[in-house]
Coordinates of C-alpha atoms and ligand atoms in Angstrom, one line a residue:
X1 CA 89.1 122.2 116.2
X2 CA 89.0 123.0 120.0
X3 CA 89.4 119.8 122.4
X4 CA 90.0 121.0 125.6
X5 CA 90.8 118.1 127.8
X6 CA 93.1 119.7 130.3
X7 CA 91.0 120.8 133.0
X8 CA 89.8 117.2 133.4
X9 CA 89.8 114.8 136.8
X10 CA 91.1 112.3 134.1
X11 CA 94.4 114.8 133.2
X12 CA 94.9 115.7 136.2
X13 CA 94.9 112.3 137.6
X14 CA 97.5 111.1 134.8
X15 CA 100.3 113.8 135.3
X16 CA 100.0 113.0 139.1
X17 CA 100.5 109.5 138.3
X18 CA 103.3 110.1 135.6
X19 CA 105.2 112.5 138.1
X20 CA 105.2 109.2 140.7
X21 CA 103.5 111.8 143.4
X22 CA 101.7 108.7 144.2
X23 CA 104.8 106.6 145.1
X24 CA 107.1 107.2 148.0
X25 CA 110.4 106.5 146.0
X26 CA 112.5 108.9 143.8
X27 CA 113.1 112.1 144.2
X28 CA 111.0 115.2 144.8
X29 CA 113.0 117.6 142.9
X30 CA 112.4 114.8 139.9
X31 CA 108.9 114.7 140.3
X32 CA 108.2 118.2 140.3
X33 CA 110.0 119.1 137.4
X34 CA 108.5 116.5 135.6
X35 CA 105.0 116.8 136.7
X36 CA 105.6 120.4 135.6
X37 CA 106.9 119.7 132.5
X38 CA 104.7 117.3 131.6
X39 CA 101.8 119.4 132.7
X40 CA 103.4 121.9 130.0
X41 CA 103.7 119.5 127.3
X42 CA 100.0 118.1 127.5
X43 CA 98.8 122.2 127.2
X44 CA 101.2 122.8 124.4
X45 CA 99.1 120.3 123.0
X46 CA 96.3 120.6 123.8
X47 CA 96.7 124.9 122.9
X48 CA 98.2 124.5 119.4
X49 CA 96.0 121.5 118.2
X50 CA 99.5 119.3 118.0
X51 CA 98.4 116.7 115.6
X52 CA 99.6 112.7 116.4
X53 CA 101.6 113.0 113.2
X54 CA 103.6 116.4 114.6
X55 CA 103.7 114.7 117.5
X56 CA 105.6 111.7 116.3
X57 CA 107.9 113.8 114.1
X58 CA 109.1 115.3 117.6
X59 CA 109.5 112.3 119.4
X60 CA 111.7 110.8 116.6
X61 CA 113.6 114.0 116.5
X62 CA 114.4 113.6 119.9
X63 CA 115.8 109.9 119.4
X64 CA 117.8 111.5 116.7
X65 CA 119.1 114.5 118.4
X66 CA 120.3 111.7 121.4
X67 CA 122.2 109.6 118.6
X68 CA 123.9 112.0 117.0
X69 CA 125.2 113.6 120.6
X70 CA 123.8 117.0 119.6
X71 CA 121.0 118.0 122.8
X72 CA 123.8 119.9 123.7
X73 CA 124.0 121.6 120.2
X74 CA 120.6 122.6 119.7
X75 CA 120.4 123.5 123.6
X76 CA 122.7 126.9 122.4
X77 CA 120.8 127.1 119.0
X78 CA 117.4 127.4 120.8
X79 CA 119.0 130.1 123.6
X80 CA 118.6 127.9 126.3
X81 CA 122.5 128.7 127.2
X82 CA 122.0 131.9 127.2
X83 CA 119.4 132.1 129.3
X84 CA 121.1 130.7 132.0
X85 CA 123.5 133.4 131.1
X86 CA 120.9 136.3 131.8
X87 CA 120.0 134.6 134.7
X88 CA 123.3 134.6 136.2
X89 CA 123.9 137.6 135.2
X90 CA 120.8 138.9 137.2
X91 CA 121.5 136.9 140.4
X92 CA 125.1 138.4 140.4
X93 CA 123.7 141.5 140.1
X94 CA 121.5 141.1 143.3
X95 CA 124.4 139.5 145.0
X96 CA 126.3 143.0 144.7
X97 CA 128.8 140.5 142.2
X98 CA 128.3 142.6 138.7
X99 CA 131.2 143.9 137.1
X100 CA 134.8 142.7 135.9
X101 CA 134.4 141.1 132.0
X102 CA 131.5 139.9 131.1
X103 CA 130.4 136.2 131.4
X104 CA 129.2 134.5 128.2
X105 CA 128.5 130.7 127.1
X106 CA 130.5 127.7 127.8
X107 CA 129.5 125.9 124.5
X108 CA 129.6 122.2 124.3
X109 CA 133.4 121.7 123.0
X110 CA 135.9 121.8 126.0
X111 CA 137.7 119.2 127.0
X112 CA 139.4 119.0 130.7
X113 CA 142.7 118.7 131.4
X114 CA 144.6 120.8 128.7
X115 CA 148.5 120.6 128.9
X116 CA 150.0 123.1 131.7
X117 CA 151.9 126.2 130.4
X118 CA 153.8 129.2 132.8
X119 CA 152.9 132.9 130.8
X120 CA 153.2 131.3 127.9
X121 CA 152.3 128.2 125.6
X122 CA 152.2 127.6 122.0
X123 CA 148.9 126.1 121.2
X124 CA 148.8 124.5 117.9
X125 CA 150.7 121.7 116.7
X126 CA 152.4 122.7 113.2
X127 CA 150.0 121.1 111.1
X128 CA 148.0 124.0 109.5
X129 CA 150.5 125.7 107.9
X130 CA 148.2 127.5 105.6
X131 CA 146.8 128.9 108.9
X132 CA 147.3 132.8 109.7
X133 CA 149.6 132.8 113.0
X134 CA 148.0 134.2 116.1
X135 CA 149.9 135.7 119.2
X136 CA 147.0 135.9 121.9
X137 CA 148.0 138.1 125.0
X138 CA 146.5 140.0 127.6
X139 CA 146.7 140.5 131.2
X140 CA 144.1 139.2 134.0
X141 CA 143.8 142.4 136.5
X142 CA 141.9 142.7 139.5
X143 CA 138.5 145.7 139.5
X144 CA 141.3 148.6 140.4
X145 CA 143.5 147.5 137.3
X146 CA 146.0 145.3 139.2
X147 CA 147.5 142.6 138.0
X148 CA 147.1 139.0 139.0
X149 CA 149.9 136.4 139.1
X150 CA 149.2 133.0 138.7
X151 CA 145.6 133.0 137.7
X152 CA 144.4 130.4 135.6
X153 CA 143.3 130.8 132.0
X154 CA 142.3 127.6 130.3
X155 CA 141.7 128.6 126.9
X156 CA 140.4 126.2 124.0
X157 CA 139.3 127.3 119.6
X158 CA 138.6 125.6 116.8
X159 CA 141.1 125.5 113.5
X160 CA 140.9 127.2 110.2
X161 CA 138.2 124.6 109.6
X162 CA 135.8 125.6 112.2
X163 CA 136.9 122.0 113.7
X164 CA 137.7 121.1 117.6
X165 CA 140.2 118.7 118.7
X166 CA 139.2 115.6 120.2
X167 CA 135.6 115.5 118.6
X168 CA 137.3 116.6 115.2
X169 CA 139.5 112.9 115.1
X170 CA 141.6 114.8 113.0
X171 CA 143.2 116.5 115.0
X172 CA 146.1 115.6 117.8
X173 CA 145.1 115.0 121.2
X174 CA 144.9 118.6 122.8
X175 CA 145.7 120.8 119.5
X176 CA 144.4 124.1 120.2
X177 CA 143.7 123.7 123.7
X178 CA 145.8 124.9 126.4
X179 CA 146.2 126.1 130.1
X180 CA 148.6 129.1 131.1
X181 CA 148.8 130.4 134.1
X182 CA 150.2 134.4 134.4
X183 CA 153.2 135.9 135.5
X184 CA 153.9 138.4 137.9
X185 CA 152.5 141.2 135.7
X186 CA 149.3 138.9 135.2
X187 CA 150.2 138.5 131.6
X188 CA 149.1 135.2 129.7
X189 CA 150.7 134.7 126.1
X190 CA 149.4 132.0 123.6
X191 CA 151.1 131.5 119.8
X192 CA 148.0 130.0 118.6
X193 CA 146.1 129.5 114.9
X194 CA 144.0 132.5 113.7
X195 CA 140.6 130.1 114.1
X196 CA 137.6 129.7 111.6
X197 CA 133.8 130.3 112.6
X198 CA 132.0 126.9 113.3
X199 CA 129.3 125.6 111.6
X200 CA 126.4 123.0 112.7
X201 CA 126.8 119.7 111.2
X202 CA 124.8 120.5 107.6
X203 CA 122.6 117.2 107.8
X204 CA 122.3 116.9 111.4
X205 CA 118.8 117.3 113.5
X206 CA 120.4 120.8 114.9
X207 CA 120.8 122.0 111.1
X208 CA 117.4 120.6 110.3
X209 CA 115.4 122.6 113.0
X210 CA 117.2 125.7 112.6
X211 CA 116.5 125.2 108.6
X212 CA 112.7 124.8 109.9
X213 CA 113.2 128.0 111.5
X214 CA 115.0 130.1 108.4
X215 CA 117.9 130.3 110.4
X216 CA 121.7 129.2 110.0
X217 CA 124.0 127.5 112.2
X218 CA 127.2 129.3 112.3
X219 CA 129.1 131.2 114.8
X220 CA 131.8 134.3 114.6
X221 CA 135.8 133.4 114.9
X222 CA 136.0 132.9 118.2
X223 CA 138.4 131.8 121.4
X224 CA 136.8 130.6 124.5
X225 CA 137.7 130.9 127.8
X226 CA 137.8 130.3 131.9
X227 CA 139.7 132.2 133.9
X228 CA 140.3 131.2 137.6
X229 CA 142.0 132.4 140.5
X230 CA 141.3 131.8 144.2
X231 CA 139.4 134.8 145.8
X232 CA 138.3 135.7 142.6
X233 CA 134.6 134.7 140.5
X234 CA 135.3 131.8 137.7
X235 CA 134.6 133.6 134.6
X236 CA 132.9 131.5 131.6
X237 CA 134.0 133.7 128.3
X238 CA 134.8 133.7 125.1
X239 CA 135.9 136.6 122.4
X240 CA 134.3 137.0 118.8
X241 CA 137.0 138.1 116.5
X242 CA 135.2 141.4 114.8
X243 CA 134.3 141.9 111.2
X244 CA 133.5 138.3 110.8
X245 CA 130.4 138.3 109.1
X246 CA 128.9 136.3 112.1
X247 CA 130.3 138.2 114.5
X248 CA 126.6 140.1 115.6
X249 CA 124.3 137.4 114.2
X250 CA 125.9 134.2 116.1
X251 CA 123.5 130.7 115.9
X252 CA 124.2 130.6 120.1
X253 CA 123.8 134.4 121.0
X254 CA 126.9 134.4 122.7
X255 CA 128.5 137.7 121.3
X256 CA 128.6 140.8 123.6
X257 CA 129.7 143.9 122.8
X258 CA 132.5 144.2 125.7
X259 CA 133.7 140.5 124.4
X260 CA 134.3 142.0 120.2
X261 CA 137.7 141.9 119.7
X262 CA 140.0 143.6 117.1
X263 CA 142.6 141.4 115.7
X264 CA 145.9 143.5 114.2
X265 CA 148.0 142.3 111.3
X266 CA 151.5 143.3 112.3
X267 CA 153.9 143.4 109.5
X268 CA 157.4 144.6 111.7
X269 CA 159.8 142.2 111.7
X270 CA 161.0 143.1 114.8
X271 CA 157.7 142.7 117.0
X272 CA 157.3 139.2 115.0
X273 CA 160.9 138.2 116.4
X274 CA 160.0 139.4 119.4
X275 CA 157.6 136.7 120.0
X276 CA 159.8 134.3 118.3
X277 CA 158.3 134.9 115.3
X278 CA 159.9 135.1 111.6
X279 CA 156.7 135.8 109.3
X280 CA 154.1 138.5 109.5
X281 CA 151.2 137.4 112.6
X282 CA 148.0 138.7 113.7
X283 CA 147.4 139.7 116.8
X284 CA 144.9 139.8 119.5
X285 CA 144.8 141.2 122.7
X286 CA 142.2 140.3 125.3
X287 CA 142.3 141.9 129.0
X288 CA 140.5 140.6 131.1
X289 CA 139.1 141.3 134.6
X290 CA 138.2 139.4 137.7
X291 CA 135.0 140.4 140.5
X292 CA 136.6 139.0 144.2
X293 CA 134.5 136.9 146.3
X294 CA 134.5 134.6 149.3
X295 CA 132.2 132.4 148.5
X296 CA 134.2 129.1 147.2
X297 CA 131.0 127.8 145.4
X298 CA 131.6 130.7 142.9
X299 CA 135.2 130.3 142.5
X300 CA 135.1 127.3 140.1
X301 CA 133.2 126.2 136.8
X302 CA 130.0 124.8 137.8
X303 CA 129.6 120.8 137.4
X304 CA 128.0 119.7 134.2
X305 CA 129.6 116.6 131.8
X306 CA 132.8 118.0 129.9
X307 CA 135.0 115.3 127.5
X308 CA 137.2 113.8 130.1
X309 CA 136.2 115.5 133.4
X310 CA 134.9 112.9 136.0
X311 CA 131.6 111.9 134.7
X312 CA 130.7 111.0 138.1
X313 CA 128.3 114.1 139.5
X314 CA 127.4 114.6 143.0
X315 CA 125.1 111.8 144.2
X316 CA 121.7 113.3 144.6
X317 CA 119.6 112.7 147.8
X318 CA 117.0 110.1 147.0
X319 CA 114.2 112.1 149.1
X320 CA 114.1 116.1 149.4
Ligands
LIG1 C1 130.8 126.0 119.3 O1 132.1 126.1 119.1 C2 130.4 126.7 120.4 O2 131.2 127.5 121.0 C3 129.0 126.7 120.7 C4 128.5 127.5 121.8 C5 128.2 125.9 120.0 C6 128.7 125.1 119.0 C7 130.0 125.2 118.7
LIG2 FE1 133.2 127.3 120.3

């Protein structure tokens, strides 16, 4: 079967109409997103012979995706996360802005304003005491290797169940999440939980796509990040633990090679009680480093909805 229908007066007409082009209300960016997505839609369509009953299925997807909060799940799964990675990456690159650690996906699990913590803070709260302790250190240095004092590094994991605080109920308010700013030698220390990998709801529409596609939904270990300090690019990261069995074959394509980090059982008593520590730990170190730049815009986390930042955005002109 062949309908082609797109080239008609009558389509053309519609997506004009559906994209309120004939109106002088709304907004223009609006409209010509939409009219261009739309436009998209109807080809898809009309190019792979989508069938009502296919096309149903998706729109009740959709519905189910919005109820069980998880757009912003399947947004990673399907690489739309990092795409906006390679494209930052690339516009950096023509801004002369490349360099320092390597940028990688936010994810859709942090949670705004973490509890405070000078060079140090312990992280978990005592509760998982089955759970391998983790000494997390490293220092935040400039592109010539110095340090920097009083940068901020907001740092957030999941437990030894793959599970984040505040959307796991679980858990206490805040477990695992923390902010610490550096000392003088640019030095941030966490005692933290060795975390698990996470895993996609099993019977949620994420999992049920990705099963559509042959794929799984699990991520490496891993310990986000944002690192911030006036002068200097916010950085977006996160490291994968290494020899996880996830660690090159994440569901959200955020590992990078520069961002695999070892983590060290240390055994001697003596560098345990030297971070306060009776019992064998694991350690990981993570240095990281900042690209300067005057331009303020690029010295913060870019606005989207986080748990608990302001959910109010910028207002957005009415009329381009
Ligand atoms: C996570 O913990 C995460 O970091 C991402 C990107 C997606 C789902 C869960
Ligand atoms: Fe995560």
């Amino acid at each position: 079967m062949s309908i082609r229908t797109m080239q008609s007066a009558e389509v053309k007409e519609l997506l004009h109409k559906v994209a309120g082009f004939n109106k002088t209300g709304g907004n223009e960016r609006a409209k010509q997103v939409v009219h261009r997505v739309m436009h998209d839609v109807f080809q898809i369509i009309e190019d792979l012979d989508i069938t009502p009953e296919e096309f149903w299925q998706a729109v009740y997807y959709i519905n189910e995706l919005g109820q069980n909060s998880e757009a912003s799940l399947l947004a990673p799964g399907l690489g739309m996360d990092k795409y906006l990675d390679i494209r930052l990456d690339a516009e950096d690159e023509q801004a002369g802005l490349s360099g320092g650690t390597p940028r990688t996906i936010e994810g859709p699990l942090y949670v705004a304003g973490a509890p405070q913590h000078h060079a140090f803070a312990r992280m978990d709260d005592g509760t998982d005491s089955a759970a391998e302790v983790m000494i997390l250190t490293g220092q935040i240095l400039d592109q010539d290797g110095q340090p920097l004092a009083n940068a901020v590094v907001d740092v957030w994991h999941a437990d030894s169940k793959g599970g984040y605080s505040y959307f796991d109920r679980s858990q206490s308010e805040y477990n695992l999440r923390r902010r610490i700013t550096t000392d003088e030698q640019g030095r941030y220390t966490a005692r933290s939980i060795i975390p698990s990998g996470y895993g996609c709801p099993p019977e949620g529409p994420t999992q049920k796509l990705l099963n559509q596609l042959g794929r799984h939904g699990n991520r490496p270990a891993h310990i986000h990040f944002f690192i911030s300090k006036p002068g200097y690019k916010h950085l977006t990261t996160q490291i994968n633990l290494a020899g996880d069995e996830y660690t090159y074959d994440d569901f959200a394509f955020a590992t990078r090679d520069e961002l695999v980090v070892d983590a060290h059982r240390i055994e001697d008593p003596a560098e345990a009680a030297s971070f306060g520590l009776a019992q064998p730990f694991t350690k990981v170190e993570f240095n990281i480093q900042l690209v300067p730049t005057e331009r303020t815009e690029l010295q913060t986390r870019h606005q989207r909805q986080r748990a608990l930042e302001s959910e109010v955005t910028e207002s957005q002109p009415t009329t381009a």
